[in-house]
Coordinates of C-alpha atoms and ligand atoms in Angstrom, one line a residue:
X7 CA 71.8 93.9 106.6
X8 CA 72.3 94.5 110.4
X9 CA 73.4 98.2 110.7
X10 CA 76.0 99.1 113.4
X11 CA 76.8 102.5 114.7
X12 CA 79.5 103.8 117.3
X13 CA 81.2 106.8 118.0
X14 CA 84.5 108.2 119.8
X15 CA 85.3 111.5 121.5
X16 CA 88.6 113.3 120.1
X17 CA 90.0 114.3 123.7
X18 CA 92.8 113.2 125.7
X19 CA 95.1 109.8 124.6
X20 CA 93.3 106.5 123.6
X21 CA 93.6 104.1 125.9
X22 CA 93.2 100.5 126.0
X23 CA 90.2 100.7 127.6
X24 CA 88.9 102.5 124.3
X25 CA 90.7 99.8 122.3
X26 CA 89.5 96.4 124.5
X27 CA 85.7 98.4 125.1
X28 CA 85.3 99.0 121.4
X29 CA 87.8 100.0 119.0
X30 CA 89.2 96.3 118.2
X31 CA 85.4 95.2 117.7
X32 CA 84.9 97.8 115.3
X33 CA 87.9 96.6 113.2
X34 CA 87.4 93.0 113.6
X35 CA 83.1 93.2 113.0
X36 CA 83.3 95.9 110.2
X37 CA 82.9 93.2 107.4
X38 CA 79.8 91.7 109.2
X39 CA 77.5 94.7 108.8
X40 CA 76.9 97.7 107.3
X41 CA 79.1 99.7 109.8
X42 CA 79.2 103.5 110.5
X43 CA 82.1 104.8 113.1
X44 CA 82.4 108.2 113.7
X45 CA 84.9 110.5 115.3
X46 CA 82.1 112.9 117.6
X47 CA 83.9 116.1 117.8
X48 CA 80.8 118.2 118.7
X49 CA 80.5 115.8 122.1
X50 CA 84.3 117.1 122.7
X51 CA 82.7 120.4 123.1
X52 CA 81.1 119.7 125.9
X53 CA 83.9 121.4 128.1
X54 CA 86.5 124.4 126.5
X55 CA 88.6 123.2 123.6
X56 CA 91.5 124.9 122.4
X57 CA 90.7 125.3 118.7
X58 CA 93.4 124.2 117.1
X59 CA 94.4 121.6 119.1
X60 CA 90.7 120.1 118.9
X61 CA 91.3 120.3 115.0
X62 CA 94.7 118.5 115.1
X63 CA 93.0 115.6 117.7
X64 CA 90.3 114.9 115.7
X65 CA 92.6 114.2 112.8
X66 CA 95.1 111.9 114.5
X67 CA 91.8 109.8 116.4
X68 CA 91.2 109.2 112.5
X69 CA 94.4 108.1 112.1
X70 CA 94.4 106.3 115.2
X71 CA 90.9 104.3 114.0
X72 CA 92.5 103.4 110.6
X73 CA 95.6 102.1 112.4
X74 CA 93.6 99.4 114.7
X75 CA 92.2 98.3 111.7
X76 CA 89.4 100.2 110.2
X77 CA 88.9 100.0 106.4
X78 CA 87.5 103.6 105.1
X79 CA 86.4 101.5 102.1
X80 CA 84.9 98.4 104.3
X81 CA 83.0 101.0 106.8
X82 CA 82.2 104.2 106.9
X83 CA 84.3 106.3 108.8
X84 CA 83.5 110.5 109.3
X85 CA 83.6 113.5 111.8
X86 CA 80.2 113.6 113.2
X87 CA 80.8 118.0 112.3
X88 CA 80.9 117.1 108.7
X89 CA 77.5 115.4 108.6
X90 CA 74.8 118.6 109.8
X91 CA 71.9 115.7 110.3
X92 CA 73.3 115.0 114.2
X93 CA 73.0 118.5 115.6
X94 CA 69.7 119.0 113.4
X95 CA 67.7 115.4 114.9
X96 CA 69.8 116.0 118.5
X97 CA 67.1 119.3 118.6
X98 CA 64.3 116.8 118.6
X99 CA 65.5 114.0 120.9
X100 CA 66.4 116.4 123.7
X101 CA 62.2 117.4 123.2
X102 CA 61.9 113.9 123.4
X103 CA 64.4 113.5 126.5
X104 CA 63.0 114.9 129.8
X105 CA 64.6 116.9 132.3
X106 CA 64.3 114.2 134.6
X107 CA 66.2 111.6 132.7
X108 CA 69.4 113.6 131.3
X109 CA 69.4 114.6 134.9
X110 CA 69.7 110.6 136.0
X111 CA 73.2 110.2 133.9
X112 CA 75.5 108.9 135.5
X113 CA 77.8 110.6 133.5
X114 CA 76.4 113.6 134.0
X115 CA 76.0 113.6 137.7
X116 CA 80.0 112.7 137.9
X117 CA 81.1 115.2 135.9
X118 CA 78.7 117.9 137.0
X119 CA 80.1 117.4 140.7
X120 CA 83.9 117.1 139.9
X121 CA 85.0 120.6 141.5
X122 CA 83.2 123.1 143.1
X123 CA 82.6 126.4 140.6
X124 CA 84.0 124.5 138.0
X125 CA 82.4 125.3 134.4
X126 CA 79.2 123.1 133.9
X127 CA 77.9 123.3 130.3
X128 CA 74.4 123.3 128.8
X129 CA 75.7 120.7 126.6
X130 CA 77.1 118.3 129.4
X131 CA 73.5 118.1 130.5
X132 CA 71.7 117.3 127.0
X133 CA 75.0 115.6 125.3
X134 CA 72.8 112.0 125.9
X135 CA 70.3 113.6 123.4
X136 CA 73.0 114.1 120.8
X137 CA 74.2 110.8 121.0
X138 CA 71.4 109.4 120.7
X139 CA 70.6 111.6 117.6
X140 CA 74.0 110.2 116.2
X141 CA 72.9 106.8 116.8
X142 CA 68.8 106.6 115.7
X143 CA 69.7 109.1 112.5
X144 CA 71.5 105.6 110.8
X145 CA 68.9 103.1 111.7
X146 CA 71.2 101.2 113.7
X147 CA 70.6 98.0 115.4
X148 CA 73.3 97.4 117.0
X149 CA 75.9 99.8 119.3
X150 CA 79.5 98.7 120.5
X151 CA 80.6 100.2 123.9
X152 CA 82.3 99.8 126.6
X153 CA 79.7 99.6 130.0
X154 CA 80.3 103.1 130.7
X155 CA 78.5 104.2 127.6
X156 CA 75.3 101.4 128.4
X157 CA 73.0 104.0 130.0
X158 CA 73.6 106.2 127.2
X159 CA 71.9 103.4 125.0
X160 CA 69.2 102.7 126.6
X161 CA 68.3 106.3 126.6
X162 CA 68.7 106.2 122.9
X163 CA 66.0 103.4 123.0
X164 CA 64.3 104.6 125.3
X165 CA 63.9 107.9 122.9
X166 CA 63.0 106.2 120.2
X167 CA 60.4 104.2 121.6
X168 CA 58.5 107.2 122.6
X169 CA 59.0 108.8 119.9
X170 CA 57.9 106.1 117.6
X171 CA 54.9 105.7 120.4
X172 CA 53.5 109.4 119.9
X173 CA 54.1 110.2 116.3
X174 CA 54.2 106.6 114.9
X175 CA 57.1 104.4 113.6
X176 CA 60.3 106.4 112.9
X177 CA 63.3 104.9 114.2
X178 CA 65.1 101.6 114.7
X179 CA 65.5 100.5 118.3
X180 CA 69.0 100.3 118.5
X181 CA 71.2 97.8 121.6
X182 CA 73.8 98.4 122.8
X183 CA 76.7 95.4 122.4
X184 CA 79.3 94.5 124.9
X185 CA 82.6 92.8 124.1
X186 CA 83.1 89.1 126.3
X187 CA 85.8 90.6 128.5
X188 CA 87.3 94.4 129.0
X189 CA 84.1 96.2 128.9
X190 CA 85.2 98.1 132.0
X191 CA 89.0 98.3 132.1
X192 CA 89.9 100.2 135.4
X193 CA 92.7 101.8 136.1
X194 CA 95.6 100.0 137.1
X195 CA 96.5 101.6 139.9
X196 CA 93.4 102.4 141.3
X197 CA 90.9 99.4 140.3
X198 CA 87.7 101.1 141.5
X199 CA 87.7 103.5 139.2
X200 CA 87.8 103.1 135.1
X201 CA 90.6 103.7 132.8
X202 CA 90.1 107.0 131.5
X203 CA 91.3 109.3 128.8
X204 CA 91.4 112.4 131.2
X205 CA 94.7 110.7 133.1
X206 CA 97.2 111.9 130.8
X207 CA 100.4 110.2 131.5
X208 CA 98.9 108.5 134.6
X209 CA 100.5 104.9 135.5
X210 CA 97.2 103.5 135.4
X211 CA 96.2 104.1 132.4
X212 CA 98.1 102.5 129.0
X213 CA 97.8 104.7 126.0
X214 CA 98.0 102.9 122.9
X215 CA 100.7 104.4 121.4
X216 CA 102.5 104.0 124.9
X217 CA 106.0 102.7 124.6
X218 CA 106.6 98.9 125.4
X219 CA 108.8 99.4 128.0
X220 CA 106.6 101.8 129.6
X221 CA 103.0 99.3 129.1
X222 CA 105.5 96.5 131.0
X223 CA 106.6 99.1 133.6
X224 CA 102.6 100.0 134.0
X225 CA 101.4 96.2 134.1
X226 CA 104.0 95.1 136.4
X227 CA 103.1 97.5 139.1
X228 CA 99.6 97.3 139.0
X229 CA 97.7 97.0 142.1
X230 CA 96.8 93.2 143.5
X231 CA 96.1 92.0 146.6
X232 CA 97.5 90.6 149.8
X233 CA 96.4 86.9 148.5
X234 CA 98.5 84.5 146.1
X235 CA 95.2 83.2 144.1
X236 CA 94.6 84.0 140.8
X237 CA 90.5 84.0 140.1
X238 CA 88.1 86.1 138.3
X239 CA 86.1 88.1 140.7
X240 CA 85.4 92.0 140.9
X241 CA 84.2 92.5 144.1
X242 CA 87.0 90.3 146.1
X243 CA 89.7 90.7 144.0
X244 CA 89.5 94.1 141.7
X245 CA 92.9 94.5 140.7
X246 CA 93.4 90.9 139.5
X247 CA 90.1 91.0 137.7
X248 CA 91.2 93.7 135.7
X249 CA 94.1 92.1 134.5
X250 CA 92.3 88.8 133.8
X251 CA 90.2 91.2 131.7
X252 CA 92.7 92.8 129.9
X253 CA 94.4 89.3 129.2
X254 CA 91.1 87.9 128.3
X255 CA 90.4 90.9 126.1
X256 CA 94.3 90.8 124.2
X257 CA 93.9 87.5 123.3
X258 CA 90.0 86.9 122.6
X259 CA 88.7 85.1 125.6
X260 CA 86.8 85.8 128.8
X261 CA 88.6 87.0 132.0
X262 CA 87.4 83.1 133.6
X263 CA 89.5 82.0 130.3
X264 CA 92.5 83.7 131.1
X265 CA 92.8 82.7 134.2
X266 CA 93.2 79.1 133.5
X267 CA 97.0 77.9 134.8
X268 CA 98.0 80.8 136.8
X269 CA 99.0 80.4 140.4
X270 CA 100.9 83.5 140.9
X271 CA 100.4 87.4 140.3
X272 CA 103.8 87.8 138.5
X273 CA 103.9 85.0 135.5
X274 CA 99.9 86.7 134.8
X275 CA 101.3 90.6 134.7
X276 CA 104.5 89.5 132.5
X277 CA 101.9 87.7 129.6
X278 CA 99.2 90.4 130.3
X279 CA 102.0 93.0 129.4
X280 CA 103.5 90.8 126.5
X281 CA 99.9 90.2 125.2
X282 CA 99.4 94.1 125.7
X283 CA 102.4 94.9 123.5
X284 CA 101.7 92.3 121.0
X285 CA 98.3 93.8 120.0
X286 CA 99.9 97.0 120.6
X287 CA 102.6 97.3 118.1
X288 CA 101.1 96.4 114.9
X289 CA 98.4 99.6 115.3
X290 CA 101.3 101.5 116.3
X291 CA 103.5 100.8 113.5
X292 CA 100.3 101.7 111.0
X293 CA 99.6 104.9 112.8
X294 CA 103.3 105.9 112.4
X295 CA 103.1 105.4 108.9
X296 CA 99.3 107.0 107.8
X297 CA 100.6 110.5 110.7
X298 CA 103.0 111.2 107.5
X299 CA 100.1 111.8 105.3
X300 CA 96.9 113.8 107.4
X301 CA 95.7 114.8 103.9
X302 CA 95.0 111.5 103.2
X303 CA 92.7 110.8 106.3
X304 CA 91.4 114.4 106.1
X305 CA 90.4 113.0 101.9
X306 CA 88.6 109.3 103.8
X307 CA 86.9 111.5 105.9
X308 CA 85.7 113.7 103.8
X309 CA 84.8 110.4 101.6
X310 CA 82.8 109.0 104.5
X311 CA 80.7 112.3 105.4
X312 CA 79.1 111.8 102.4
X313 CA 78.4 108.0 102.2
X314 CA 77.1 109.2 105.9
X315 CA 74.4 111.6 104.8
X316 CA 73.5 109.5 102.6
X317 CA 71.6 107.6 104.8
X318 CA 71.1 110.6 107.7
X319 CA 69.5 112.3 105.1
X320 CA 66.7 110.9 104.6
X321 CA 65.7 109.4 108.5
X322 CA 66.0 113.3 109.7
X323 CA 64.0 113.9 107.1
X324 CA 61.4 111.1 108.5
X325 CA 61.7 112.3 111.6
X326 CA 60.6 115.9 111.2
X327 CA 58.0 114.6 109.0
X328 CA 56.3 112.7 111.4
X329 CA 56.9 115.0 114.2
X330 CA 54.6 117.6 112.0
X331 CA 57.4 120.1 110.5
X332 CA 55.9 121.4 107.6
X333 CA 58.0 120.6 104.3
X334 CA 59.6 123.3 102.5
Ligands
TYM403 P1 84.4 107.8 124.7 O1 85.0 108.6 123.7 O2 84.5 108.2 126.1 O3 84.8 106.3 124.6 C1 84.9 105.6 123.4 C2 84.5 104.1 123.6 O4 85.4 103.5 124.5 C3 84.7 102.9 125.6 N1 85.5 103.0 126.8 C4 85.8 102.0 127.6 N2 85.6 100.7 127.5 C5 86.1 99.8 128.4 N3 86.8 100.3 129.5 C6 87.1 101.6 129.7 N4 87.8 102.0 130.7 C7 86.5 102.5 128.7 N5 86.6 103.9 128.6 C8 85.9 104.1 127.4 C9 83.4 103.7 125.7 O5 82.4 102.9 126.3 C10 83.1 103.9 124.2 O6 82.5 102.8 123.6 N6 79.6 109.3 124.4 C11 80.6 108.4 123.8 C12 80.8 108.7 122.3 C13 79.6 108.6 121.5 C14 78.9 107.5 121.0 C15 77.9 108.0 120.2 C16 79.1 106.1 121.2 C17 78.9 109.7 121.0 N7 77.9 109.3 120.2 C18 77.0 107.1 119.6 C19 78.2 105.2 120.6 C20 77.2 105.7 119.8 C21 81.9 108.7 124.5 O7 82.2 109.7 125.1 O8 82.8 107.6 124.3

């Protein structure tokens, strides 16, 4: 059976773009494949975390992945802490990894450069080599992102090819799958740029337990253009595109899909907003009920960290085999 692995950091809001990128083909694809989804609080570290706040987001992003849909008894569902296996097998990717390619991320390279004297981490630099660890120790064929996490993939392949080339088959050589539209929601009001969890209460960005009123305030003053055409095309028309995208991704079709009968920029925001809050309030009536009970999620979790190890387990166990460790 295919095997399919993703992950999601507990910091900042959710935002659609999390939701449209990958969350809602988690939920609908979980029954498809034997299906692993994990909350990856150890990649939150890679900047300062208040303690107990870190402890009380990763909880509610739990929450938050059962309320789009996720079925702790259909997938697996865990803290990547809970499961030891990730930091253990992340040791031997970043000797895998070189120098020269965690330096090429372009994750890495805009977060590195955000302020001058800001606080760069060790673990911004080699973070790639833990995801990857999270993704090769399940065997997993296939990975569902949004684009910005692509490159982050194909490291993970590229790591395992090499490691399968020099110490002989190991790991799976996972892909990374993209959804038909909304794998790069930008922000709203600036379309260059991707919607992001970082914005906190920025108009741009549409949290998914944002209000109605506020996700039809956002929508309708979204950025357009100077035109009166309605058409599908990044470059030209980036603000337009993105709403295409977000219709297209609210109501399962591609942005070219959408598109189809509009002539004018307001008719498109008004069913991009009403398609927004229609997907919208069903996860946010779940999550409203499952936040009354976090020691039920904290039991799933706990549930899932050891159907997880299960099968980590025994791959890190490959893995340091073939690499030459000597058993115990
Ligand atoms: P994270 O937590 O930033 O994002 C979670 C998922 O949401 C997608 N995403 C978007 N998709 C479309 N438009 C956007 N504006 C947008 N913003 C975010 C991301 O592509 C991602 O799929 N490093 C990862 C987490 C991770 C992981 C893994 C993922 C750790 N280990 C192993 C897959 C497999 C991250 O920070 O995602």
């Amino acid at each position: 059976m295919t095997r399919v692995f993703s992950g999601i950091k507990p910091t900042g809001n959710v935002h659609l773009g999390n939701l449209l990128g990958a969350l809602a083909r988690w939920a609908d694809e979980q029954h498809l494949a034997d299906s692993l989804y994990c909350v990856v609080d150890l990649h939150a570290l890679t900047v300062p975390q208040d303690p107990a706040e870190l402890r009380a987001t990763t909880l509610r992003l739990a929450q938050l992945l059962i309320a789009v849909g996720l079925d702790p008894e259909a997938c697996t569902l865990f803290a990547q802490s809970h499961v030891a296996e990730h930091t253990e097998l992340a040791w031997l990717m970043e000797c895998t990894a070189s120098f020269g390619e965690l330096s090429r991320m372009t994750q890495f390279k805009d977060k590195s450069s955000r302020g001058a004297g800001e606080f760069v981490s060790g673990g911004l630099f080699t973070y790639p080599a833990l995801m990857a660890a999270d993704i090769l120790l399940y065997d997993t064929d296939l990975v569902p992102v949004g684009d910005d996490q692509r490159q982050h993939v194909e490291l993970a392949r590229d790591l395992a090819e090499r490691f399968n080339s020099r110490y002989g088959t190991t790991f799976v050589v996972p892909q990374a799958t993209l959804p038909i539209a909304g794998a790069r929601v930008m922000d709203l009001q600036d379309p260059s740029s991707k919607m992001s969890k970082s914005e906190d209460a920025a108009p741009g960005t549409i949290l998914l337990l944002d209000d109605p009123k506020v996700i039809e305030r956002k929508i309708k003053r979204a950025v357009t253009d100077a035109e009166a055409e309605v058409r599908y095309d990044v470059e030209a028309k980036p603000g337009v595109s993105n709403l295409l995208s977000i219709l297209g991704g609210a109501t399962g079709r591609t942005p070219q899909e959408a598109a189809a009968g509009y002539t004018q920029y307001g008719p498109l925001k008004a069913d991009t907003a009403a398609a927004v809050i229609e997907l919208l309030t069903p996860i946010q009536a779940r999550y409203a009920e499952l936040a009354a009970d976090p020691a039920e999620t904290a039991r799933l979790l706990a549930l899932g960290a050891t159907k997880a190890e299960q099968i980590a387990g025994p791959v890190l166990a490959r893995a340091k085999e073939a690499i030459g460790l000597l058993p115990r």
